[in-house]
Short mmCIF file of C-alpha atoms and ligand atoms in Angstrom, two decimals:
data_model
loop_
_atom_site.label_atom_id
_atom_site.label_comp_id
_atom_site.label_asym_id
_atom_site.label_seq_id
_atom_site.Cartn_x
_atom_site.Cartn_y
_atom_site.Cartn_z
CA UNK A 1 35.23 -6.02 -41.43
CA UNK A 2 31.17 -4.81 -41.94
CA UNK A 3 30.86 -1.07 -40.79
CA UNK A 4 27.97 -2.12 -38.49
CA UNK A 5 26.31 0.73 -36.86
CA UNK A 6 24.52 0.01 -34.18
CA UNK A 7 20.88 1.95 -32.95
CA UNK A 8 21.53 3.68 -29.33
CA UNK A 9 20.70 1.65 -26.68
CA UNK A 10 21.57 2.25 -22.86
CA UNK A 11 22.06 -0.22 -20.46
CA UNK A 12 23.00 -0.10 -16.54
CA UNK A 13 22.31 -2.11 -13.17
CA UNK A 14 22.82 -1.74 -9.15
CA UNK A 15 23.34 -4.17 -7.16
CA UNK A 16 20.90 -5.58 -4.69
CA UNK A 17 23.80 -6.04 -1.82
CA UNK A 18 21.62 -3.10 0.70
CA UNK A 19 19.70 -0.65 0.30
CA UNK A 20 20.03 2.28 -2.11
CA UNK A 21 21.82 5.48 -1.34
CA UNK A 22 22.02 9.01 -2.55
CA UNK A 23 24.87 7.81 -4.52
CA UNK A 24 23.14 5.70 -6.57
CA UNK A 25 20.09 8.03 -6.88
CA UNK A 26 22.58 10.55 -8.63
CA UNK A 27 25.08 8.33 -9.90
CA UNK A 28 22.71 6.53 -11.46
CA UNK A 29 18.97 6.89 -11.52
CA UNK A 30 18.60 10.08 -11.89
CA UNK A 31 20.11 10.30 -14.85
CA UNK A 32 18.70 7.08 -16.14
CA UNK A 33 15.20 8.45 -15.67
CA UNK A 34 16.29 11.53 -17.77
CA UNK A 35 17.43 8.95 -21.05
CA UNK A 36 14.53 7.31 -21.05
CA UNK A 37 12.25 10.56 -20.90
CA UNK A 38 14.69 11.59 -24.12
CA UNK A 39 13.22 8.40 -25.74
CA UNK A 40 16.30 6.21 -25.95
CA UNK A 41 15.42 2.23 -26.09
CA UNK A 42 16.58 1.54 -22.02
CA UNK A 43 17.13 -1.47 -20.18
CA UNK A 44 17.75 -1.29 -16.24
CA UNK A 45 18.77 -4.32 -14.43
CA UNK A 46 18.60 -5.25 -10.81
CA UNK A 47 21.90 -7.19 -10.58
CA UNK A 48 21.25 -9.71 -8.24
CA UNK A 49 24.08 -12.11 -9.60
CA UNK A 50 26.73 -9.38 -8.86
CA UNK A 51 25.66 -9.05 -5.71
CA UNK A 52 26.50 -12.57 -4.37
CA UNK A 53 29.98 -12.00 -5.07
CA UNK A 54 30.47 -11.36 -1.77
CA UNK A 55 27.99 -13.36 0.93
CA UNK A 56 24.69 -12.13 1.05
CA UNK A 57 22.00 -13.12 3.46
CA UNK A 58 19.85 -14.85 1.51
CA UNK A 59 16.29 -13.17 3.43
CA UNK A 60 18.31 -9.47 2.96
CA UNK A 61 19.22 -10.45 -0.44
CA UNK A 62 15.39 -10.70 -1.51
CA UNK A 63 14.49 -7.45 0.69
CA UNK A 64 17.16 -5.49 -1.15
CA UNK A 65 15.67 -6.67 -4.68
CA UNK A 66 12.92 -5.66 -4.03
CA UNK A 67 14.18 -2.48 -2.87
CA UNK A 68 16.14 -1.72 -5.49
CA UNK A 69 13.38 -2.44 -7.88
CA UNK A 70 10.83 -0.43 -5.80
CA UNK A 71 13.92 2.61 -5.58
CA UNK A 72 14.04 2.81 -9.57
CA UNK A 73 10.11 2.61 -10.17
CA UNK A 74 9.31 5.11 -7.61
CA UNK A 75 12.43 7.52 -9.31
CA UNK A 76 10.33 7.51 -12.66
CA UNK A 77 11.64 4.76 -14.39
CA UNK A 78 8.63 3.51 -16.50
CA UNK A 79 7.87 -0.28 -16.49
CA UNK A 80 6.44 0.11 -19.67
CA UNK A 81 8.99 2.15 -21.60
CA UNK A 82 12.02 1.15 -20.14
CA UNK A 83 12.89 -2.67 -19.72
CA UNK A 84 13.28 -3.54 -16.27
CA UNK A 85 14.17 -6.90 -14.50
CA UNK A 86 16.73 -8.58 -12.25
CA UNK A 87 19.99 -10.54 -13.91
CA UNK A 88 19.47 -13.95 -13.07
CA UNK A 89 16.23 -14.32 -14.32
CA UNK A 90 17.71 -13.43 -17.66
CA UNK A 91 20.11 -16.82 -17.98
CA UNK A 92 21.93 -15.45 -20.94
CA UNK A 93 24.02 -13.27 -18.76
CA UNK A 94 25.98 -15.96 -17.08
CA UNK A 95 26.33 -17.90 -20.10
CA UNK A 96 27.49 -15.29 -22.15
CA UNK A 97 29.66 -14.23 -19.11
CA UNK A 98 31.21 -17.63 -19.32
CA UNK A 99 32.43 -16.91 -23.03
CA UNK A 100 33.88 -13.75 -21.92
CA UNK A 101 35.97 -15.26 -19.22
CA UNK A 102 37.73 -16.86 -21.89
CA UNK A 103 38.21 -13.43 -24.16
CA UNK A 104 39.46 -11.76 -21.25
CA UNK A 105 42.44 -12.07 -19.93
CA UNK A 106 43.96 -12.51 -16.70
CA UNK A 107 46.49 -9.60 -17.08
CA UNK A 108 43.45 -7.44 -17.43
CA UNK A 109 41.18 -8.35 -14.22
CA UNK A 110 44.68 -7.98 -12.52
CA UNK A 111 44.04 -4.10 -13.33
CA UNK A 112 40.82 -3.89 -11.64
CA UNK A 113 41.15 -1.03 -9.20
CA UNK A 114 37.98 -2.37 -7.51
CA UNK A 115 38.44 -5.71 -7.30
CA UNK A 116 41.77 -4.44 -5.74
CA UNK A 117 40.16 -2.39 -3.62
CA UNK A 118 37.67 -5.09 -2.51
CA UNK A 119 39.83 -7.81 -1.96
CA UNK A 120 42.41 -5.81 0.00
CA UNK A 121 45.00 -7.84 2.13
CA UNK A 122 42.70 -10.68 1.27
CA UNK A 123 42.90 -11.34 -2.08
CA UNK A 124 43.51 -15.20 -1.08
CA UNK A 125 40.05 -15.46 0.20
CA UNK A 126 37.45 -13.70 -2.24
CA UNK A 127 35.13 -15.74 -4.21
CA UNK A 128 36.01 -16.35 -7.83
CA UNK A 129 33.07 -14.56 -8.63
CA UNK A 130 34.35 -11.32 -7.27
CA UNK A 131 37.54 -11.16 -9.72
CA UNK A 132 35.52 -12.48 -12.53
CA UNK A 133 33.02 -10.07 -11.89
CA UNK A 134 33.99 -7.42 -14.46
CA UNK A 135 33.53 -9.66 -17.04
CA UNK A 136 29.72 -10.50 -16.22
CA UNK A 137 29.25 -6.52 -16.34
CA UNK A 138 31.07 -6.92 -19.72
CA UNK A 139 28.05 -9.41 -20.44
CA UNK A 140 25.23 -7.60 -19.15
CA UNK A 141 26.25 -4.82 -21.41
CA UNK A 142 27.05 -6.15 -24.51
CA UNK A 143 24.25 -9.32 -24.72
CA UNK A 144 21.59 -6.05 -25.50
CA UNK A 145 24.45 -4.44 -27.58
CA UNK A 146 24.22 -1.58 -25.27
CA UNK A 147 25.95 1.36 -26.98
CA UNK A 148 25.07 4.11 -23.78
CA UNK A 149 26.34 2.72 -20.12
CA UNK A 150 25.46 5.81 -17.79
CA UNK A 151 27.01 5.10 -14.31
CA UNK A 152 29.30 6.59 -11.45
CA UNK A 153 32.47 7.33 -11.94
CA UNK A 154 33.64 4.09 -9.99
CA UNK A 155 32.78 2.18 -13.08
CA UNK A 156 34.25 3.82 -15.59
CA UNK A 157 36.91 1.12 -16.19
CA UNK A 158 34.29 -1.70 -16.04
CA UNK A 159 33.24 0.07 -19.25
CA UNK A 160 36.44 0.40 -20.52
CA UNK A 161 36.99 -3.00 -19.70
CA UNK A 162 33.70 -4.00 -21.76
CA UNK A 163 34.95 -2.36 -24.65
CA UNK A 164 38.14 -4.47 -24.41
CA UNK A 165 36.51 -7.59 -24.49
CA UNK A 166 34.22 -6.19 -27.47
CA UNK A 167 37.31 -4.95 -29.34
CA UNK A 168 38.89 -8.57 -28.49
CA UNK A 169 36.30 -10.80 -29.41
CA UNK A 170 35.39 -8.63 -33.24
CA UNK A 171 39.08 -9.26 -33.70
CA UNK A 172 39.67 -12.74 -32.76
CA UNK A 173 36.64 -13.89 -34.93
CA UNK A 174 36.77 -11.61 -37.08
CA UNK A 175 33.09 -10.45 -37.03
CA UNK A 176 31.73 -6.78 -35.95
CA UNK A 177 29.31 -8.11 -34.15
CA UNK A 178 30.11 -6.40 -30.63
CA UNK A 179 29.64 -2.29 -30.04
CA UNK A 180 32.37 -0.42 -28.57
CA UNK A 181 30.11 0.86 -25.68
CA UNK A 182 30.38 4.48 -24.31
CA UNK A 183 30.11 5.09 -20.55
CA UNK A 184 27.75 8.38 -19.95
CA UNK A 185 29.55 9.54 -16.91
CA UNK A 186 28.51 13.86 -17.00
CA UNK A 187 27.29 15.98 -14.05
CA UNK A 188 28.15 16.71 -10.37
CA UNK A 189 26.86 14.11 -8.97
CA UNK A 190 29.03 11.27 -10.75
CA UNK A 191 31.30 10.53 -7.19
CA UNK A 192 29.05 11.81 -4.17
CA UNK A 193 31.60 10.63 -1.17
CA UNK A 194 31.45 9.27 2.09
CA UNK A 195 29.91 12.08 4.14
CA UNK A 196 32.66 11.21 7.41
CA UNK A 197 35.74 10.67 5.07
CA UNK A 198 35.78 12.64 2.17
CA UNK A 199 38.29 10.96 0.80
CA UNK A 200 35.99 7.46 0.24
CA UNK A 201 32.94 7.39 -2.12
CA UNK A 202 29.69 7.28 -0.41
CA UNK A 203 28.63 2.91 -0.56
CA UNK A 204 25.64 0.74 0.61
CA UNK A 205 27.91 -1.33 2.69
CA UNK A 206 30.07 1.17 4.70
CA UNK A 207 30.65 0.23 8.18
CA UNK A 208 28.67 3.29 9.79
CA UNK A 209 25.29 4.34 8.52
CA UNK A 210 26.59 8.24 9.47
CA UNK A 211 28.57 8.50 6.63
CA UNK A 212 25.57 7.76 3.76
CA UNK A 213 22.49 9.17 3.21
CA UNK A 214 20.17 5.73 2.77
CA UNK A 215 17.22 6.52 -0.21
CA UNK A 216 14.80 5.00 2.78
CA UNK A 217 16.01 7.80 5.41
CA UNK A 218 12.97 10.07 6.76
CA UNK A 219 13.66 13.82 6.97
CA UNK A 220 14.91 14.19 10.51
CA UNK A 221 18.00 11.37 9.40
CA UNK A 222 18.82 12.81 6.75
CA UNK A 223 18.54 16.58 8.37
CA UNK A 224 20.98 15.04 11.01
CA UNK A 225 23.45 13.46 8.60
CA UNK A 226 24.21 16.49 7.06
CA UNK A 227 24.14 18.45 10.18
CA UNK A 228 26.83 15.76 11.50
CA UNK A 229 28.65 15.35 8.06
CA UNK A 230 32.58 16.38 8.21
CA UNK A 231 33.58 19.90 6.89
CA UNK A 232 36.41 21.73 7.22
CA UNK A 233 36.08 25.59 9.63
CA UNK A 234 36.62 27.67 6.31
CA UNK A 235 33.00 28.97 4.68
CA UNK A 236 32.09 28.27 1.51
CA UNK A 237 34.18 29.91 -1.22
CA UNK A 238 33.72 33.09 -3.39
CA UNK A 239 34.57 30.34 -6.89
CA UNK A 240 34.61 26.82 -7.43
CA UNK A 241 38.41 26.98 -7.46
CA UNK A 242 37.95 27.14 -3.73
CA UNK A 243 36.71 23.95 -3.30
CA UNK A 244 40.29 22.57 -4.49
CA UNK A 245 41.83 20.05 -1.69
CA UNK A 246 38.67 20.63 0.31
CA UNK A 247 37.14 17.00 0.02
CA UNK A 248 34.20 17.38 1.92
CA UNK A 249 33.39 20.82 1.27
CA UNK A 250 33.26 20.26 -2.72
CA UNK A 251 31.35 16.98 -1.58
CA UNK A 252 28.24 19.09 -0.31
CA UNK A 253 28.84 21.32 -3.05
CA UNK A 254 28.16 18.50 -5.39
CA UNK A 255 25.33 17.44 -3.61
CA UNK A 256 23.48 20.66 -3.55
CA UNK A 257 24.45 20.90 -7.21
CA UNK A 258 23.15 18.16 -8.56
CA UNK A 259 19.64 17.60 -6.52
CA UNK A 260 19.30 21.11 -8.18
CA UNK A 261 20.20 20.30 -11.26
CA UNK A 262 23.04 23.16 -11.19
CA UNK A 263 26.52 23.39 -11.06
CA UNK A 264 29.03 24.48 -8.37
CA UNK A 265 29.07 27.78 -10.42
CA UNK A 266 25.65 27.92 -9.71
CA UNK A 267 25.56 26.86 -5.88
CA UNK A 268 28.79 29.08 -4.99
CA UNK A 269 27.22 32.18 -6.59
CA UNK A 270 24.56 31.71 -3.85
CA UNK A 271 26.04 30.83 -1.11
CA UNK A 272 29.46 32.26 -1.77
CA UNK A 273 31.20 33.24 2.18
CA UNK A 274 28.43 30.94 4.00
CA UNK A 275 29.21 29.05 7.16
CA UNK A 276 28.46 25.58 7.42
CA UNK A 277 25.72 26.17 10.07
CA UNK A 278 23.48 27.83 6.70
CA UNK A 279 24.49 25.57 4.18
CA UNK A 280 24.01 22.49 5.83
CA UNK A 281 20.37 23.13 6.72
CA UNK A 282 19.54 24.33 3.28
CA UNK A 283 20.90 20.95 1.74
CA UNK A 284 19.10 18.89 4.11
CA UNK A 285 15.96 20.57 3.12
CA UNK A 286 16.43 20.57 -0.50
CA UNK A 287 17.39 16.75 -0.11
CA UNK A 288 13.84 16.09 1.66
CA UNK A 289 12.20 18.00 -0.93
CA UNK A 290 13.44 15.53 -4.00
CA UNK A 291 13.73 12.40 -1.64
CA UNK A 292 10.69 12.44 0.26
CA UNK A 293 8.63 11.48 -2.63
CA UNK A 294 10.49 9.15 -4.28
CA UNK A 295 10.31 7.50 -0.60
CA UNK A 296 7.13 7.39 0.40
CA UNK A 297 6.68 5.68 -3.44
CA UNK A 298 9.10 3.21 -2.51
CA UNK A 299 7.58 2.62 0.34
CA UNK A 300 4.37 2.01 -0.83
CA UNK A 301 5.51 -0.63 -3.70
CA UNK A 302 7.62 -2.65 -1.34
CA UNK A 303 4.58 -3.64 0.54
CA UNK A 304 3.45 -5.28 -2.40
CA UNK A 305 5.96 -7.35 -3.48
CA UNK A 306 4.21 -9.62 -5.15
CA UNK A 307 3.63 -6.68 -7.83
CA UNK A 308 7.25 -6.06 -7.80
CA UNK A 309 7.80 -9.46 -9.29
CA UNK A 310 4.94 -9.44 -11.72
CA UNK A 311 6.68 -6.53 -13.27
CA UNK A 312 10.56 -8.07 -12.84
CA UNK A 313 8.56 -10.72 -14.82
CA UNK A 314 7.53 -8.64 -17.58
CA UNK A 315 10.91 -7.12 -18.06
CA UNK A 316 12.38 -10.05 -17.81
CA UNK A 317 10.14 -11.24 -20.93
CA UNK A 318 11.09 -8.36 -22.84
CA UNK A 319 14.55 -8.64 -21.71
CA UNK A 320 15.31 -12.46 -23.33
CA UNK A 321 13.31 -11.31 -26.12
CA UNK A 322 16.65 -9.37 -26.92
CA UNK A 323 19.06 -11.71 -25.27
CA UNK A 324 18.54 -15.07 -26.93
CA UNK A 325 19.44 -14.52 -30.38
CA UNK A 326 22.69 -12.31 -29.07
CA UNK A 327 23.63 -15.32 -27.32
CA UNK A 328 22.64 -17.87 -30.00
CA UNK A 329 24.70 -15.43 -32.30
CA UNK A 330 27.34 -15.83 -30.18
CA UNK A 331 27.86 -19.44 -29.59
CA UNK A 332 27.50 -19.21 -33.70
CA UNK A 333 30.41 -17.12 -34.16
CA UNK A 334 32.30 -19.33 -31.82
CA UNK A 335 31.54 -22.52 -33.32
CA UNK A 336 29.39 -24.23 -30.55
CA UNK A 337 27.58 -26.84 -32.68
CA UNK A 338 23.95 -26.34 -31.93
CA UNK A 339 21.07 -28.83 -32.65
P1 LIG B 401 26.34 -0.21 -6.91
O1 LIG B 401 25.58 0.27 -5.73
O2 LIG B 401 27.80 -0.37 -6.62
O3 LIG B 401 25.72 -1.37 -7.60
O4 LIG B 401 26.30 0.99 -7.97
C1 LIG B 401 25.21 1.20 -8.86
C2 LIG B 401 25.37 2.48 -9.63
O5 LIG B 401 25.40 3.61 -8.74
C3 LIG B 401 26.67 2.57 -10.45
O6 LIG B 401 26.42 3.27 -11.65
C4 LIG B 401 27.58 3.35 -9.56
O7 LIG B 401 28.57 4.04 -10.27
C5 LIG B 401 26.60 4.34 -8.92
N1 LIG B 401 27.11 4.77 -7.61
C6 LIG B 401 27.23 4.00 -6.50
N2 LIG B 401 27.75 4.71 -5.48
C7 LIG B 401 27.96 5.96 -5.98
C8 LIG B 401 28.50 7.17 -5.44
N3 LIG B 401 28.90 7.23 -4.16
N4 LIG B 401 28.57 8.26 -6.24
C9 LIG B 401 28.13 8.21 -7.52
N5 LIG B 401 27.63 7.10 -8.10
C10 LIG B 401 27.55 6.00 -7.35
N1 LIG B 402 29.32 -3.12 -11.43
C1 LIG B 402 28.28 -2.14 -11.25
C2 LIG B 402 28.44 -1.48 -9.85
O1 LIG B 402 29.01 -2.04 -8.96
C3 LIG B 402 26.90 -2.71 -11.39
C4 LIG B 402 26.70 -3.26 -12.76
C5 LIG B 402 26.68 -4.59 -13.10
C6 LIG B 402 26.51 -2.53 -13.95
N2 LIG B 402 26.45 -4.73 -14.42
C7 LIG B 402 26.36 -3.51 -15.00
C8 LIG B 402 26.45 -1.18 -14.26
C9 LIG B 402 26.18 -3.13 -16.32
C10 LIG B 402 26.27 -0.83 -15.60
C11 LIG B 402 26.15 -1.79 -16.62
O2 LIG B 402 27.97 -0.42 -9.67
#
């Protein structure tokens, strides 16, 4: 087999199923804003087609794009550095997400944790499109022969996934023509959790809007949220070993941590034998301070959407540019007769 090596390119997406949360912000955005100020090549996808694997109102589903798009420009991310666009304008997703569903098998998507989680007692009833889902990740990824996937920790076995069906597909046709992909999953803020349950990650579609801080919220919200946010009676710890079985308490920890760019080193040695009533103030402020900005920014591009698609446009553009002769590769290597 060739020793390909492939240049460093980084991939990710959100889905446009509601609006964005702190989770993504520091899950994800955050730190996709940093890789492209480091200069890596970065595409950033609005993934509209994962979305609609469970129902989405069709109105909310075009609100949330444009949302979603607005949340990432107004973070940093550069329209004309980075590559930025939604999934289904980029066809070669689903069609190279169709050849994966027949690399992967069905012993694998069993594994899913979240598709397991999802689908719950109801397995029966989800779409199709929800257990097949990790393979159109697997095709987002690998159709720009992404290298760097930085996301939550929630996805890490997406990516592992993705480099299954990379690993799969170089070995059945014996080609090296797919990247074993890394995930970039480094920082506090990789699982912020549900702010009423710390035992649940923090999600766009949770039942009760207490228990997430929205990217949209204004300063009173999210001063509230925190104020109302589950702890336990103890104060903050003198060391981060303190935080151990303490859910929600290492959950603000986190929070503080990473909208400071520290650590929980760095946040305990400060606030070390505080009481909830101090803390929680100071985080809400410090979380206006970074999200105020990136708000009012959002809020200023989504009532323009028009420009919102003329740039999804562009990226989109740039985006097939790459795409097309992956995919045309692909169907190659497979033996699809072309014309
Ligand atoms: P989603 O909203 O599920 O499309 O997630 C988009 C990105 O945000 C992925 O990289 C997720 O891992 C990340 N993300 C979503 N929720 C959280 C969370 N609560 N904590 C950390 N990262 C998150
Ligand atoms: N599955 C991811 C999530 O729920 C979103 C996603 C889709 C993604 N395709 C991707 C993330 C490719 C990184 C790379 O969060």
């Amino acid at each position: 087999m060739a020793d390909t090596t492939f240049t460093p390119r980084v991939f990710s997406g959100i889905k446009p199923s509601g609006g964005l949360t702190l989770g993504n912000y520091l899950g994800a955005i955050k730190r996709w804003v940093a890789m492209q100020e480091e200069g890596t090549e970065s595409i950033y996808c609005v993934v509209d087609l994962h979305a609609i694997t469970v129902w989405q109102d069709p109105a909310e589903l075009r609100t949330a794009t444009h949302e979603v798009a607005a949340g990432m420009l107004a973070s940093g991310i550069d329209p004309s550095r980075s590559i930025l666009f939604n999934q289904s304008q980029v066809p070669e997703h689903a069609e190279l997400a169709w050849i994966f569903n027949c690399v992967a098998r069905v012993g694998w998507m069993n594994r899913m944790t979240q598709f397991k989680e999802k689908a719950g007692s109801n397995a029966e009833k989800v779409s199709l499109g929800l257990y097949a889902y990790p393979s159109l990740m697997a095709a987002d990824i690998l159709l720009y022969h992404a290298t760097h996937v930085p996301v939550g920790e929630d996805q890490k076995q997406h990516v592992e996934l993705t480099r299954d069906i990379a690993a799969k597909f170089n070995h059945d046709y014996k080609v090296d023509f797919f990247p074993m992909t890394e995930p970039v999953i480094e920082g506090p803020g990789m699982r912020v959790m549900n702010l009423r349950d710390g035992s649940k990650k923090m999600s766009k579609s949770g039942e009760s809007d207490m228990e997430r801080i929205n990217m949209l919220d204004d300063a009173d919200t999210i001063a509230k949220k925190f104020k109302k946010a589950r702890t336990d009676p103890a104060p903050l710890p003198e060391s981060p070993d303190g935080l151990k079985d303490r859910p929600e308490a290492k959950n603000l920890v986190d929070i503080y941590a990473s909208l400071s760019g520290g650590t929980q080193e760095s946040v305990i040695a400060e606030y070390a034998g505080a009481g909830w009533g101090q803390f929680k103030p100071a985080l809400a402020d410090l979380a206006v301070e970074k999200l105020a900005p990136i708000s009012d920014e959002m809020r200023r591009l989504m009532a323009d959407p028009a420009e919102i698609d003329r740039l999804l446009g562009v990226g989109r553009d740039r985006a097939r540019e790459i795409a097309a002769p992956v995919l045309e590769r692909t169907y190659e290597i497979v033996g699809l007769v072309r014309s």
